[in-house]
Amino acid sequence: MTVVAAAGFVLAWSSGFLIAAIGTVEVPATTLLLWRFAPLAVLLVGLVAATGAARGIAPRTLGRQALIGAFAQLGYCAFVYAAIAAGIATGTTALIDAVQPLVVATLVGPLLGLRVRGAQWAGLALG
């Protein structure tokens, strides 16, 4: 089951660039993203409510996590989809997306004074 779930995740995630290229021909990027995220958000909120997974977590913490998730996924995807809708090749956007962790690791030291450990660089090198 774990292998099937992992394969499904890889297929779903990697197809995002292709879906963006096909979908933004017919509808605006924002509409496409709405239909990508809204049904899943409703499903996940229902799942959390049914299982009580958020029990004991402060509302402020949940709000912060929701905001981080919105910036991490919706903000990121909005720019990728808008770029593809503007005519930038999906391969180019995928390459820029793939390089982001390396850019962050390179800039986190000079900008924030944090040190990237050797094991973290090794993890980035492995992909």
Short mmCIF file of C-alpha atoms in Angstrom, two decimals:
data_model
loop_
_atom_site.label_atom_id
_atom_site.label_comp_id
_atom_site.label_asym_id
_atom_site.label_seq_id
_atom_site.Cartn_x
_atom_site.Cartn_y
_atom_site.Cartn_z
CA MET A 1 0.00 0.00 0.00
CA THR A 2 2.86 2.39 0.79
CA VAL A 3 4.35 1.93 -2.68
CA VAL A 4 0.97 2.52 -4.32
CA ALA A 5 0.42 5.67 -2.25
CA ALA A 6 3.92 6.92 -3.09
CA ALA A 7 3.43 6.25 -6.80
CA GLY A 8 0.06 8.00 -6.72
CA PHE A 9 1.61 11.01 -5.01
CA VAL A 10 4.41 11.24 -7.58
CA LEU A 11 1.95 10.98 -10.48
CA ALA A 12 -0.42 13.55 -8.99
CA TRP A 13 2.34 16.01 -8.10
CA SER A 14 4.32 15.73 -11.33
CA SER A 15 1.21 16.02 -13.49
CA GLY A 16 0.50 19.46 -12.03
CA PHE A 17 2.64 21.23 -14.61
CA LEU A 18 0.96 19.38 -17.48
CA ILE A 19 -2.51 20.05 -16.07
CA ALA A 20 -1.60 23.73 -15.71
CA ALA A 21 -0.54 23.90 -19.36
CA ILE A 22 -3.71 22.20 -20.57
CA GLY A 23 -6.12 23.86 -18.16
CA THR A 24 -4.97 27.47 -18.48
CA VAL A 25 -5.74 27.36 -22.20
CA GLU A 26 -9.46 27.25 -21.36
CA VAL A 27 -9.83 28.94 -17.95
CA PRO A 28 -7.91 31.48 -15.86
CA ALA A 29 -5.23 30.12 -13.55
CA THR A 30 -7.18 31.24 -10.47
CA THR A 31 -10.27 29.25 -11.51
CA LEU A 32 -8.18 26.18 -12.18
CA LEU A 33 -6.51 26.49 -8.78
CA LEU A 34 -9.88 26.97 -7.06
CA TRP A 35 -11.07 23.66 -8.47
CA ARG A 36 -7.77 22.04 -7.61
CA PHE A 37 -7.76 23.06 -3.94
CA ALA A 38 -11.37 23.65 -2.82
CA PRO A 39 -12.69 20.07 -3.07
CA LEU A 40 -9.64 18.68 -1.30
CA ALA A 41 -9.85 21.33 1.42
CA VAL A 42 -13.49 20.42 2.09
CA LEU A 43 -12.57 16.73 2.20
CA LEU A 44 -9.64 17.29 4.57
CA VAL A 45 -11.60 19.55 6.93
CA GLY A 46 -14.30 16.87 7.07
CA LEU A 47 -11.71 14.18 7.75
CA VAL A 48 -10.09 16.21 10.53
CA ALA A 49 -13.49 16.92 12.08
CA ALA A 50 -14.55 13.26 11.86
CA THR A 51 -11.35 11.89 13.38
CA GLY A 52 -10.78 14.66 15.91
CA ALA A 53 -7.22 15.02 14.64
CA ALA A 54 -7.11 18.71 15.60
CA ARG A 55 -8.32 18.11 19.16
CA GLY A 56 -6.07 19.79 21.70
CA ILE A 57 -4.44 22.12 19.19
CA ALA A 58 -4.93 25.80 19.92
CA PRO A 59 -7.06 27.68 17.36
CA ARG A 60 -4.25 30.19 16.92
CA THR A 61 -1.85 27.37 16.00
CA LEU A 62 -4.37 25.96 13.51
CA GLY A 63 -4.78 29.41 11.97
CA ARG A 64 -1.03 29.84 11.61
CA GLN A 65 -0.69 26.42 10.01
CA ALA A 66 -3.52 27.22 7.59
CA LEU A 67 -1.82 30.49 6.65
CA ILE A 68 1.53 28.75 6.12
CA GLY A 69 -0.21 26.13 3.99
CA ALA A 70 -1.95 28.79 1.93
CA PHE A 71 1.31 30.59 1.23
CA ALA A 72 3.26 27.37 0.63
CA GLN A 73 0.79 25.80 -1.78
CA LEU A 74 -1.66 28.33 -3.12
CA GLY A 75 0.87 31.15 -3.37
CA TYR A 76 3.44 28.93 -5.01
CA CYS A 77 0.96 27.35 -7.41
CA ALA A 78 -0.60 30.69 -8.35
CA PHE A 79 2.71 31.97 -9.66
CA VAL A 80 3.52 28.72 -11.47
CA TYR A 81 0.09 28.54 -13.11
CA ALA A 82 0.16 32.24 -14.01
CA ALA A 83 3.59 31.80 -15.60
CA ILE A 84 2.38 28.85 -17.65
CA ALA A 85 -0.77 30.77 -18.65
CA ALA A 86 1.50 33.64 -19.77
CA GLY A 87 3.26 31.26 -22.15
CA ILE A 88 6.33 30.16 -20.22
CA ALA A 89 7.09 26.53 -21.03
CA THR A 90 6.10 23.95 -18.44
CA GLY A 91 9.63 22.53 -18.51
CA THR A 92 11.06 25.93 -17.64
CA THR A 93 8.65 26.43 -14.76
CA ALA A 94 9.35 22.90 -13.51
CA LEU A 95 13.10 23.56 -13.62
CA ILE A 96 12.75 26.83 -11.73
CA ASP A 97 10.53 25.04 -9.21
CA ALA A 98 13.05 22.23 -8.76
CA VAL A 99 15.92 24.66 -8.11
CA GLN A 100 14.09 26.59 -5.37
CA PRO A 101 15.38 24.45 -2.47
CA LEU A 102 18.97 25.00 -3.63
CA VAL A 103 18.41 28.75 -3.87
CA VAL A 104 16.92 28.82 -0.37
CA ALA A 105 19.78 26.75 1.06
CA THR A 106 22.32 29.02 -0.61
CA LEU A 107 20.71 32.27 0.57
CA VAL A 108 19.63 31.27 4.07
CA GLY A 109 23.15 31.77 5.43
CA PRO A 110 23.86 35.26 4.12
CA LEU A 111 20.30 36.53 4.61
CA LEU A 112 19.26 34.90 7.89
CA GLY A 113 22.56 33.84 9.42
CA LEU A 114 21.57 30.16 9.47
CA ARG A 115 23.97 27.35 8.67
CA VAL A 116 23.01 24.53 6.31
CA ARG A 117 24.53 21.31 7.66
CA GLY A 118 26.33 18.77 5.50
CA ALA A 119 23.52 16.25 5.87
CA GLN A 120 21.05 18.84 4.57
CA TRP A 121 23.22 19.52 1.52
CA ALA A 122 23.45 15.76 0.95
CA GLY A 123 19.66 15.53 1.11
CA LEU A 124 19.35 18.33 -1.43
CA ALA A 125 21.86 16.59 -3.70
CA LEU A 126 19.84 13.37 -3.57
CA GLY A 127 16.72 15.24 -4.63
#
